[in-house]
PDB file of C-alpha atoms in Angstrom:
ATOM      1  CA  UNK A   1       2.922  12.069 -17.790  1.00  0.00           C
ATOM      2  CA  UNK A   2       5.787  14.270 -16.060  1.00  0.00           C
ATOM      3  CA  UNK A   3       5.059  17.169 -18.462  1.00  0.00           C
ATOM      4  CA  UNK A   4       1.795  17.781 -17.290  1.00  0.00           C
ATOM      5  CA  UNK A   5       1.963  20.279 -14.046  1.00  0.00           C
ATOM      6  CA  UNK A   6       2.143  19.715 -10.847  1.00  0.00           C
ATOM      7  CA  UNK A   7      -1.422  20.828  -8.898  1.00  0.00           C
ATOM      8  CA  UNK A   8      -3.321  20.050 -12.632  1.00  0.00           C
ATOM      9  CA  UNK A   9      -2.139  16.544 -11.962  1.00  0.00           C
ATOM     10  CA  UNK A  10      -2.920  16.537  -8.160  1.00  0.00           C
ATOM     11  CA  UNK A  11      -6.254  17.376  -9.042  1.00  0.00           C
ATOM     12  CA  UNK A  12      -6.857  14.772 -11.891  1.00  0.00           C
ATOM     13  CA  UNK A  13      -5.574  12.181  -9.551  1.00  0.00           C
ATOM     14  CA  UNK A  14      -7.749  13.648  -6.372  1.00  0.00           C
ATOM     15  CA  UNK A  15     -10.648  13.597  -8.473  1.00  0.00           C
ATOM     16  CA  UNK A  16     -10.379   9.970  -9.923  1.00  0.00           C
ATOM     17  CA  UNK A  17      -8.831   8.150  -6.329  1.00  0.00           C
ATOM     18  CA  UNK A  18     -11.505  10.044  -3.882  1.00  0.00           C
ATOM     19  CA  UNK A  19     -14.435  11.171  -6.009  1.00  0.00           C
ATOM     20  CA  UNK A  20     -13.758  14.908  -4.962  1.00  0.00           C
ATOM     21  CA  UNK A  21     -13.192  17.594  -5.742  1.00  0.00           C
ATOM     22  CA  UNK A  22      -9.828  19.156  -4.660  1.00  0.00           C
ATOM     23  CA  UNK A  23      -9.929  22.602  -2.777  1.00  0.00           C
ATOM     24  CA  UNK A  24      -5.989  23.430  -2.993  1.00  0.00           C
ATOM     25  CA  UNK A  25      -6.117  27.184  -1.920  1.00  0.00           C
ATOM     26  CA  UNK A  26      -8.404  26.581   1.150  1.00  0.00           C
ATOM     27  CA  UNK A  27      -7.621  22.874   2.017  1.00  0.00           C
ATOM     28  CA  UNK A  28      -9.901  21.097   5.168  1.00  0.00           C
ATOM     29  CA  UNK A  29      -9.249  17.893   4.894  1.00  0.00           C
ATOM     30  CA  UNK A  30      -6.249  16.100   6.025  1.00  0.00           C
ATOM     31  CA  UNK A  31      -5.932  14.249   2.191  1.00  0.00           C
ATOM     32  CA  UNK A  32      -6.630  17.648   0.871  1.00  0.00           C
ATOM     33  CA  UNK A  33      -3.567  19.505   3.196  1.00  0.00           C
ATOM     34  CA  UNK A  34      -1.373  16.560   2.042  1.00  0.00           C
ATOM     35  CA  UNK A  35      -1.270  17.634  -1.603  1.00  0.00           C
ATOM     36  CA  UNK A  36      -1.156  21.557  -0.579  1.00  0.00           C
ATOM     37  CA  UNK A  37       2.074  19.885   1.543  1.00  0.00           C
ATOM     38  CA  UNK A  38       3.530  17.995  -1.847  1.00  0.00           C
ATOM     39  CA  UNK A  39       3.149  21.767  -3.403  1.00  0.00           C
ATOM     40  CA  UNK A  40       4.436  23.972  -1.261  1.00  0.00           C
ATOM     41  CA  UNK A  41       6.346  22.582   2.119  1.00  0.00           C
ATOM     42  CA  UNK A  42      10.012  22.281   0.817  1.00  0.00           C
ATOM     43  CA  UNK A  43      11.963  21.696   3.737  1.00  0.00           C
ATOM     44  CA  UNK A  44      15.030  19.899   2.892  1.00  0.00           C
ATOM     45  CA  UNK A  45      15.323  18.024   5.715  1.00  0.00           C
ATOM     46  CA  UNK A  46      12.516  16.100   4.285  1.00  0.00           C
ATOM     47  CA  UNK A  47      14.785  14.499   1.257  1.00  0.00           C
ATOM     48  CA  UNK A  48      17.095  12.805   3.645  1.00  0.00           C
ATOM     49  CA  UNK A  49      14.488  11.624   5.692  1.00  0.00           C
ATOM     50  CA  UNK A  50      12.642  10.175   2.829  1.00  0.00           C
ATOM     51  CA  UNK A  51      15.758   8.204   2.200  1.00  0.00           C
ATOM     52  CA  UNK A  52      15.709   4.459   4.012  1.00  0.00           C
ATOM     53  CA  UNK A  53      19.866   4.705   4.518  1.00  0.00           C
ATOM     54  CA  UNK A  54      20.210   8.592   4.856  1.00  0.00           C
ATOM     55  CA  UNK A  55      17.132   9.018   7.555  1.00  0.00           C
ATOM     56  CA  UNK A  56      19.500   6.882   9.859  1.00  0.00           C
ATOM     57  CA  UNK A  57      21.551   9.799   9.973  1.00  0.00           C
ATOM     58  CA  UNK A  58      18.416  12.481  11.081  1.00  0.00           C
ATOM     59  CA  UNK A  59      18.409   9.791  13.837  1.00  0.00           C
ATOM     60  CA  UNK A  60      21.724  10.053  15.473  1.00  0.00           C
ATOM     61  CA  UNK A  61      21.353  13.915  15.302  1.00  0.00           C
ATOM     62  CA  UNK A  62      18.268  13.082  16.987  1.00  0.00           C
ATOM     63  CA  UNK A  63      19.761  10.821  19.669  1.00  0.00           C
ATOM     64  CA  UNK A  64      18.143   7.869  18.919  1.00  0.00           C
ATOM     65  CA  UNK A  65      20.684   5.971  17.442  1.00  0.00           C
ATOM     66  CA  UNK A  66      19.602   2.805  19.535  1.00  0.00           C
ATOM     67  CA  UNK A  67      16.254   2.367  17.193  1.00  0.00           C
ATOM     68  CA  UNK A  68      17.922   2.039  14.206  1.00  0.00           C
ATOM     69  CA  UNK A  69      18.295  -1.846  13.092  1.00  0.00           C
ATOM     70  CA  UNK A  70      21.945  -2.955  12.116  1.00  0.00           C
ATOM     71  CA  UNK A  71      22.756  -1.870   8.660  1.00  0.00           C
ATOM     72  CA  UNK A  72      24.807  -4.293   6.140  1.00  0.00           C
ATOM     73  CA  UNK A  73      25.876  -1.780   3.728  1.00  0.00           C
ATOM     74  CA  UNK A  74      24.084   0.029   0.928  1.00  0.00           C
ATOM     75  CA  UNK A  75      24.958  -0.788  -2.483  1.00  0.00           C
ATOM     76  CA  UNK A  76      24.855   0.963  -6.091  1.00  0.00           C
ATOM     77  CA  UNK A  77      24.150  -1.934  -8.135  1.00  0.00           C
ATOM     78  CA  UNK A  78      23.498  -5.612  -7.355  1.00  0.00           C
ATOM     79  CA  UNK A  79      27.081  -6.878  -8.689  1.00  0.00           C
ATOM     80  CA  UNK A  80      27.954  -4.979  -4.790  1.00  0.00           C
ATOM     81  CA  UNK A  81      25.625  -6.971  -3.208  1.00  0.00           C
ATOM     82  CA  UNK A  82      26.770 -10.153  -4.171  1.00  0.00           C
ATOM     83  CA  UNK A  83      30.379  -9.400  -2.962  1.00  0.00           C
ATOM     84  CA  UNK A  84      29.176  -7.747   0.650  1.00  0.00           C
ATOM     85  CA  UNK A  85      29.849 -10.366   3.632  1.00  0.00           C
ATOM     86  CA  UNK A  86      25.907 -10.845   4.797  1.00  0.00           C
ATOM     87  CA  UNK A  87      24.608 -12.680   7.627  1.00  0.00           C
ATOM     88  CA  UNK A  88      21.776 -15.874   7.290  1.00  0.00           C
ATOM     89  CA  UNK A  89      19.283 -13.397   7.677  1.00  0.00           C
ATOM     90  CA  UNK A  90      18.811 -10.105   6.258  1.00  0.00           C
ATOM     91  CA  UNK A  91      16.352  -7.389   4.484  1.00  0.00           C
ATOM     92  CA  UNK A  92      16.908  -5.656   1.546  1.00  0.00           C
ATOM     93  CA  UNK A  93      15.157  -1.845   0.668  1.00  0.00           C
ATOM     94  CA  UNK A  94      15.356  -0.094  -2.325  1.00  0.00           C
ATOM     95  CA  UNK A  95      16.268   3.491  -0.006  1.00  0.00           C
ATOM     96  CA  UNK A  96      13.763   5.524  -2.516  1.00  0.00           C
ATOM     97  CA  UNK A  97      11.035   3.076  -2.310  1.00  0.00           C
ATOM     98  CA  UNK A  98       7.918   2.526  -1.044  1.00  0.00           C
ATOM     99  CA  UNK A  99       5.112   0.296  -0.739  1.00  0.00           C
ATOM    100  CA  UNK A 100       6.088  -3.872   0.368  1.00  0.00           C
ATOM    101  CA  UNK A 101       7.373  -3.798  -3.782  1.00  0.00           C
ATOM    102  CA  UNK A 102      10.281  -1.864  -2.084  1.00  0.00           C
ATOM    103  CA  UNK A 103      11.521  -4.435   0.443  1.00  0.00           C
ATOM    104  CA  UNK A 104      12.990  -7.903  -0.472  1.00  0.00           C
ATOM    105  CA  UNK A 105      13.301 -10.498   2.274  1.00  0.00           C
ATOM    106  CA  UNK A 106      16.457 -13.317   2.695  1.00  0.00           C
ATOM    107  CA  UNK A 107      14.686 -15.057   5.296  1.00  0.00           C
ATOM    108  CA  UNK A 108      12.939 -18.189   6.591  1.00  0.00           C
ATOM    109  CA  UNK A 109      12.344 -20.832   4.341  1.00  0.00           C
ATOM    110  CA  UNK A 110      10.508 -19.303   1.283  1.00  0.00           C
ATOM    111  CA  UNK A 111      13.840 -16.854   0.572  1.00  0.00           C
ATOM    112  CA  UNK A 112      14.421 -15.698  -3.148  1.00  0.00           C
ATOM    113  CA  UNK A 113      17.460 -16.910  -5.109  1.00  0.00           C
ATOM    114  CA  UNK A 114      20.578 -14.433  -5.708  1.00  0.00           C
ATOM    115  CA  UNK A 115      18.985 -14.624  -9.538  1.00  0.00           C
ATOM    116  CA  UNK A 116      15.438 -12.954  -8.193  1.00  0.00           C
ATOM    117  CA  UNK A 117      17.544 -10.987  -5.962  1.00  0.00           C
ATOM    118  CA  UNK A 118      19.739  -9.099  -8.826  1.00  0.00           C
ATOM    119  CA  UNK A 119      16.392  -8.924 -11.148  1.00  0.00           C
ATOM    120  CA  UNK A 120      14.338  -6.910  -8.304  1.00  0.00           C
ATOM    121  CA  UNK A 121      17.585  -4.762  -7.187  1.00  0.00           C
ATOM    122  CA  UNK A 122      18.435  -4.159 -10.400  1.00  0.00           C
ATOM    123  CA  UNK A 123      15.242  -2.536 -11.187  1.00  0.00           C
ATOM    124  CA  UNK A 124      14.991  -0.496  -8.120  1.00  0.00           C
ATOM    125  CA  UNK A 125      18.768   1.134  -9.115  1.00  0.00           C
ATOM    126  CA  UNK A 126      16.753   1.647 -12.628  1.00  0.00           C
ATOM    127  CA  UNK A 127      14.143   3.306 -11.688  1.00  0.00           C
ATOM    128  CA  UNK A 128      14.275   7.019 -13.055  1.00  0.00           C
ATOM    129  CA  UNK A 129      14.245  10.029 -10.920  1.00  0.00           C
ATOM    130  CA  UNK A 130      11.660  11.740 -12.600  1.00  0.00           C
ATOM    131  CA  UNK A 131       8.560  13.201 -11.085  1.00  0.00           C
ATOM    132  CA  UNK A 132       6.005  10.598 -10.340  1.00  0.00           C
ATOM    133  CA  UNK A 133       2.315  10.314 -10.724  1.00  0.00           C
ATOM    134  CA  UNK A 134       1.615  11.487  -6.680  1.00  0.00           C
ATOM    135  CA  UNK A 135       4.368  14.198  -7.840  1.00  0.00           C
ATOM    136  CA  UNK A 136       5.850  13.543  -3.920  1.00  0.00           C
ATOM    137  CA  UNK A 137       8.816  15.873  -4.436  1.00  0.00           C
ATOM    138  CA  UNK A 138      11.493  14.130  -2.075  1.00  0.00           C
ATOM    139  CA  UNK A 139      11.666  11.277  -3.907  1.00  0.00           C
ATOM    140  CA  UNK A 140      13.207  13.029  -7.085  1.00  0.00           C
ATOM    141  CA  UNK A 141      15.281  15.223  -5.775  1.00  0.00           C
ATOM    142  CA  UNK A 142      18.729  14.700  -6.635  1.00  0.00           C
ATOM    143  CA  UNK A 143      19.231  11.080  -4.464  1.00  0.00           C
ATOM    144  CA  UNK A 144      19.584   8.286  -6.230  1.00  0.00           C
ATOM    145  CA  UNK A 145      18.306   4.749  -5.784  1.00  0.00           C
ATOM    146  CA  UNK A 146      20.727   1.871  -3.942  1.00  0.00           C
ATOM    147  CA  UNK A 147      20.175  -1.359  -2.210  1.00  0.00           C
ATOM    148  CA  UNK A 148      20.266  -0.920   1.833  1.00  0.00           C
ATOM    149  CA  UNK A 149      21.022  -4.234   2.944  1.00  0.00           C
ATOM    150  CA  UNK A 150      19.734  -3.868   7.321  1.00  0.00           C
ATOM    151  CA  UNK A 151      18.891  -6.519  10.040  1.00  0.00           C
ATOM    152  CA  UNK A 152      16.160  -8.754   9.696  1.00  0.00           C
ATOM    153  CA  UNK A 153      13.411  -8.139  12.725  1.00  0.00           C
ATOM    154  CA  UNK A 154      11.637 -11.567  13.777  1.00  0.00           C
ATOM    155  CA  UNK A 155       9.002 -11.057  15.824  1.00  0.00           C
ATOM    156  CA  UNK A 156       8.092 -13.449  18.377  1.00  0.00           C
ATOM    157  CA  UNK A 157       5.058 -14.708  16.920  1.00  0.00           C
ATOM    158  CA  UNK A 158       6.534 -14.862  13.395  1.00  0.00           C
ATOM    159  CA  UNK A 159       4.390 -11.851  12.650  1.00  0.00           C
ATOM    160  CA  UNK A 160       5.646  -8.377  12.553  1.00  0.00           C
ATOM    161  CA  UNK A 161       3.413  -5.867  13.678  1.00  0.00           C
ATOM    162  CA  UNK A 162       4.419  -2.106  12.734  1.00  0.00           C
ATOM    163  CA  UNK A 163       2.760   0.998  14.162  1.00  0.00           C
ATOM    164  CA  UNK A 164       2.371   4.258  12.009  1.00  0.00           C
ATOM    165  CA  UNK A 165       2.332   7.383  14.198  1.00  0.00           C
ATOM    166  CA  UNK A 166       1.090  10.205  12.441  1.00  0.00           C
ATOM    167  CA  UNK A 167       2.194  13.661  13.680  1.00  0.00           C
ATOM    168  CA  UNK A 168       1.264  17.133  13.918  1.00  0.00           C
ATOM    169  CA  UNK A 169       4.115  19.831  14.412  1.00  0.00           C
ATOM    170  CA  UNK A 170       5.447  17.429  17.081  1.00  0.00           C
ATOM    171  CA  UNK A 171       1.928  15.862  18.423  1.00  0.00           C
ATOM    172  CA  UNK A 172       0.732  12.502  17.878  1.00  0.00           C
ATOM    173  CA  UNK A 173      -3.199  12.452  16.783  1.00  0.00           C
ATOM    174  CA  UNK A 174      -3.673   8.944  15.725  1.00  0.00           C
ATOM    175  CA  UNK A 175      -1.767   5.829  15.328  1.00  0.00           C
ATOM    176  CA  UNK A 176      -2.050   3.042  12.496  1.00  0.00           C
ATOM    177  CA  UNK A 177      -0.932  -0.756  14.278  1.00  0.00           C
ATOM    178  CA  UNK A 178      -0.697  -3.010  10.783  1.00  0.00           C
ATOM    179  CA  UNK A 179      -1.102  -6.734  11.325  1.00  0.00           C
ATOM    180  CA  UNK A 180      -0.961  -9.600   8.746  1.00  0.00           C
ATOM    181  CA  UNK A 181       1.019  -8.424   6.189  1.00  0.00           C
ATOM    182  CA  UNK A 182       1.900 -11.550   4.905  1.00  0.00           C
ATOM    183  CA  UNK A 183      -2.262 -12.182   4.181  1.00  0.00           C
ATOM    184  CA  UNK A 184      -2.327 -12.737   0.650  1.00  0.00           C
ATOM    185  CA  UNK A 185      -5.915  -9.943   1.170  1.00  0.00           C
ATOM    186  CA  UNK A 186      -3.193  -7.107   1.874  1.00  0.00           C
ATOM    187  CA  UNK A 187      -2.541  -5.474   5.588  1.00  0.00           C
ATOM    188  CA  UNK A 188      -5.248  -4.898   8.151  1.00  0.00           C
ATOM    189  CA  UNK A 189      -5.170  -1.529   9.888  1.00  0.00           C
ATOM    190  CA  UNK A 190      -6.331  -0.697  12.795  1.00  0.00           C
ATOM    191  CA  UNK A 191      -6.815   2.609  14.143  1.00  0.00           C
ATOM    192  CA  UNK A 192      -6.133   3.903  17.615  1.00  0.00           C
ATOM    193  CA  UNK A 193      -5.574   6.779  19.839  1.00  0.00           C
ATOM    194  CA  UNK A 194      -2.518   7.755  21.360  1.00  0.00           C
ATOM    195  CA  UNK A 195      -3.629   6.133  24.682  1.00  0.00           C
ATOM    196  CA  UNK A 196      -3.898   2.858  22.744  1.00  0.00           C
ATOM    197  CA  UNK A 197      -7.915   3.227  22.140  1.00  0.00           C
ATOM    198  CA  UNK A 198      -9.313   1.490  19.047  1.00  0.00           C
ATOM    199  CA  UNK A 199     -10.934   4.789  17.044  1.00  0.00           C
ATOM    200  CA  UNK A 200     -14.521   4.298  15.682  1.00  0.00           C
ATOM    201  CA  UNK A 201     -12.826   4.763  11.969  1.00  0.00           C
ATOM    202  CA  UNK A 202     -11.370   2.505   9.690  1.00  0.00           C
ATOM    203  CA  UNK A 203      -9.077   2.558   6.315  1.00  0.00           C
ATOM    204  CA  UNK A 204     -11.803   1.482   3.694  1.00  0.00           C
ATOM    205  CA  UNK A 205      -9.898  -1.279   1.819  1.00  0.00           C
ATOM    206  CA  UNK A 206      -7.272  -2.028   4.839  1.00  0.00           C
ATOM    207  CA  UNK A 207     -10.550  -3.342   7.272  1.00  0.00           C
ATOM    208  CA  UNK A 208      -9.236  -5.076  10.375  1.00  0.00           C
ATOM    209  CA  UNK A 209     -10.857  -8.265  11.323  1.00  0.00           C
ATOM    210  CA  UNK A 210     -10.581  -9.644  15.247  1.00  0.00           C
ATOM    211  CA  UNK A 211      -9.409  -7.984  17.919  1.00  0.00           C
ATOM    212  CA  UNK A 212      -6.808  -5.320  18.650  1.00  0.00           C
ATOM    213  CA  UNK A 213      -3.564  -6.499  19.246  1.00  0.00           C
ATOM    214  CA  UNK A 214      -2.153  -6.478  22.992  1.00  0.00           C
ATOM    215  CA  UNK A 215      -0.635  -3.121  23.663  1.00  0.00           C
ATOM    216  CA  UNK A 216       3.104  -3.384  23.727  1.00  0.00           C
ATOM    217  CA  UNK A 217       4.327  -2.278  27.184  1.00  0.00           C
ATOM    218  CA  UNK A 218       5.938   0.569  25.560  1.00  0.00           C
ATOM    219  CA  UNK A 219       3.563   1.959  23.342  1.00  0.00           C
ATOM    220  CA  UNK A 220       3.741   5.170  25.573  1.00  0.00           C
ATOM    221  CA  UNK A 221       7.822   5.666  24.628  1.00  0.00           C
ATOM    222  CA  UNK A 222       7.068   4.538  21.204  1.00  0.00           C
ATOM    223  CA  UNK A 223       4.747   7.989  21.068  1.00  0.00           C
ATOM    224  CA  UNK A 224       7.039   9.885  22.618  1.00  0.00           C
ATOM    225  CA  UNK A 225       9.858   9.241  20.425  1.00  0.00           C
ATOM    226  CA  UNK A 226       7.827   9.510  17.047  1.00  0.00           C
ATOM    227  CA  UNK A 227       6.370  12.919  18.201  1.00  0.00           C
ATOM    228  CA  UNK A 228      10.268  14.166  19.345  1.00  0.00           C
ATOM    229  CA  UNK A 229      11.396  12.811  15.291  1.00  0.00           C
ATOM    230  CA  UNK A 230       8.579  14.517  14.006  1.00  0.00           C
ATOM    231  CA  UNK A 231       9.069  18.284  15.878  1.00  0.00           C
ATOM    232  CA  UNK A 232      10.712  19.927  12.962  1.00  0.00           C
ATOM    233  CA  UNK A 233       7.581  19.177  10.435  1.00  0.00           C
ATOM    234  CA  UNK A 234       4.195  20.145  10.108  1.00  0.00           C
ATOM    235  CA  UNK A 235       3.283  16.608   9.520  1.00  0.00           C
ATOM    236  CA  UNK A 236       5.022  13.381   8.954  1.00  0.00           C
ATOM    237  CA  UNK A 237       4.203   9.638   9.804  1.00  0.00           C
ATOM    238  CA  UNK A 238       6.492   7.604  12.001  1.00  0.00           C
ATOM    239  CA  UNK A 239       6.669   4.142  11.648  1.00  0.00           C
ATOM    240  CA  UNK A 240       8.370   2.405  14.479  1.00  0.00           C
ATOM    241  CA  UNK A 241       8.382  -1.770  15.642  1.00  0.00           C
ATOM    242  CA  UNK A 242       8.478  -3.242  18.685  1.00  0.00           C
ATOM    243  CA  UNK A 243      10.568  -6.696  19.090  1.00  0.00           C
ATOM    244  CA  UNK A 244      11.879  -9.046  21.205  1.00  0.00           C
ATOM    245  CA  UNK A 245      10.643  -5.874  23.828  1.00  0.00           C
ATOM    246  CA  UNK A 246      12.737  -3.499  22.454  1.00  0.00           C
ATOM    247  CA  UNK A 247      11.433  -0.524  19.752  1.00  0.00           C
ATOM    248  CA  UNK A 248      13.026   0.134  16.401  1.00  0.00           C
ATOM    249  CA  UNK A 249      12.776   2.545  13.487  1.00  0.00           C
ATOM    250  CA  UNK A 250      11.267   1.284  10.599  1.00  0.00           C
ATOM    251  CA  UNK A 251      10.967   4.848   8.719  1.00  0.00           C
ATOM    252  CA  UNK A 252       9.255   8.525   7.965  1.00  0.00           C
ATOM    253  CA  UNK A 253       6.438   9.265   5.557  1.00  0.00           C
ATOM    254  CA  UNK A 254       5.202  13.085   4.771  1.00  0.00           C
ATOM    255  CA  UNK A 255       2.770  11.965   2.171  1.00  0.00           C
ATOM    256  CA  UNK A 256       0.820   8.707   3.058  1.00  0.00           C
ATOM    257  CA  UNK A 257      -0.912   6.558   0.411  1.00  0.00           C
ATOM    258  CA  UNK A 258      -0.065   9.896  -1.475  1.00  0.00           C
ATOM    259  CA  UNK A 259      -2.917  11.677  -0.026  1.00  0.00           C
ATOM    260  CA  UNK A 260      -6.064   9.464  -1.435  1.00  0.00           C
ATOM    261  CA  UNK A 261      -6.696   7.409   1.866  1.00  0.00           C
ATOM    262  CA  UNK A 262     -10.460   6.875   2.288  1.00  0.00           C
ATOM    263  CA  UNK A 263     -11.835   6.384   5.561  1.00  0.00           C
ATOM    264  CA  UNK A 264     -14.994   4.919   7.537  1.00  0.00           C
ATOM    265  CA  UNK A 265     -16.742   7.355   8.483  1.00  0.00           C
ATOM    266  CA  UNK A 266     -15.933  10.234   5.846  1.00  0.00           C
ATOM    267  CA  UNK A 267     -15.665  12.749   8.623  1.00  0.00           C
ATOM    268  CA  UNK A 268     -12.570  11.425  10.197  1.00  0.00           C
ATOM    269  CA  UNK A 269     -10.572  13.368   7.089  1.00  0.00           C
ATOM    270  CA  UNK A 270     -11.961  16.269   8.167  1.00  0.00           C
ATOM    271  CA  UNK A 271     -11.451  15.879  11.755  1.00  0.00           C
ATOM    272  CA  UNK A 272      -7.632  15.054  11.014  1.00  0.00           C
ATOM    273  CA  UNK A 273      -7.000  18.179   8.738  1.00  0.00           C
ATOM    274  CA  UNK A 274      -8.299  20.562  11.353  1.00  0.00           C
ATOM    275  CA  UNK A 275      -4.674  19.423  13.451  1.00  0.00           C
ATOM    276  CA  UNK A 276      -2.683  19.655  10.437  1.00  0.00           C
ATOM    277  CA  UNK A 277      -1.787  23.564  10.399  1.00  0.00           C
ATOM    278  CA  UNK A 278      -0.113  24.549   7.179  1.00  0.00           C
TER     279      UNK A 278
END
């Protein structure tokens, strides 16, 4: 459905994900803003950091270097990947993707054969760039898809726990710590604070259950660098780890879940959009 134009389509798909109706010239809410962003923010800065291998780059400028996990190579076809010297370990990203369907593990015990490995990568360097349903601009911009083959993290636990900073010209508002992503039900999220405070809000679909995870002893840093990556933007999500006591990149996101995020209570969308100056 590429022909059809951009903001007709954002409203089609606003109205059938949320139930709303979208208000693109005077935008409140923060999944409204998101698709006047898709429209009209074209800051080209934002293709490369959309880009799993060329983001790592944004980062040195940046001076943080030191997050970034150790990169294997990136690859235009899986016939390169099968020749590249890789570890025991390692993790494998389509560099345009998004969404766990992205992101192919060589890990632990349950690890895919090379066969699985060439039929998933394959499709990723497949994949058309054409403009997509969520019509997220980056993403089809003249990159192509490859394979990044980069570290694998192990957490100490055996679960990895990632935390989603979402900015605001440079200013952290909320954060997003995901647990259990390995849960056959999807990811919990739970929502917190910059000070580490679990909000009264949650991701309607994404419900945590138990308690908030400890606070790792550098959650304070961890804000401080995603709000530093995120100075140059009027909003973009920062998704860093923490392992072994040490914090890494994981990557940046302008458009989360594309915009059509509900939330517990309904207000919290418009509470968010009032930060998110256009």
């Amino acid at each position: 459905m590429a022909f059809i134009p951009d903001k007709t389509m954002l409203r089609l798909q606003y109205w059938v994900k949320t139930g709303r109706v979208l208000h693109i010239k005077k935008p409140a809410r923060f999944t409204e803003k998101l698709q006047w962003y898709k429209l009209y923010c074209r800051n080209p800065d934002m293709i490369r950091c959309v880009d799993k291998f060329e983001v790592r780059e944004y980062l040195r400028e940046r001076g943080f270097q030191e997050l970034l996990p150790l990169c294997y190579g990136v690859f235009d076809s899986p016939e390169q990947l099968r020749l590249a010297s890789l570890p025991e370990q390692f993790v494998l990203k389509d560099t345009l993707g998004s969404g766990g369907n992205a992101v192919l593990l060589y890990a632990g015990e349950n690890r895919p054969d090379w066969t699985q490995i060439e039929t998933e990568t394959r499709a990723w360097c497949n994949t058309p760039l054409v403009r997509d349903g969520g019509r997220e601009w980056p993403y089809y911009s003249g990159k192509k898809h490859r394979i990044l083959a980069e570290e694998f993290l192990q957490a100490e636990n055996g679960q990895l726990t990632d935390y989603k900073f979402f900015c605001f010209s440079g200013k952290c508002e909320f954060a997003y710590v995901c647990t259990d992503r390995r849960n056959k039900h999807g990811v919990k999220i739970y929502i917190v604070s910059p000070s580490y405070q679990k909000l009264p809000v949650v991701r309607i679909g994404d419900e945590p259950t138990g308690r908030l995870p400890e606070k790792p002893e550098q959650f304070e840093e961890m804000v401080q660098i995603a709000e530093e990556l995120s100075m140059p933007f009027p909003h973009v999500r920062v998704d860093l780890y923490y392992v072994q006591k040490s914090i890494r990149f994981g990557e940046m996101t302008f458009f989360n879940a594309s915009g059509y995020m509900l939330n517990e209570p309904d207000s919290f969308d418009v509470e968010i959009g009032q930060k998110f100056l256009l």
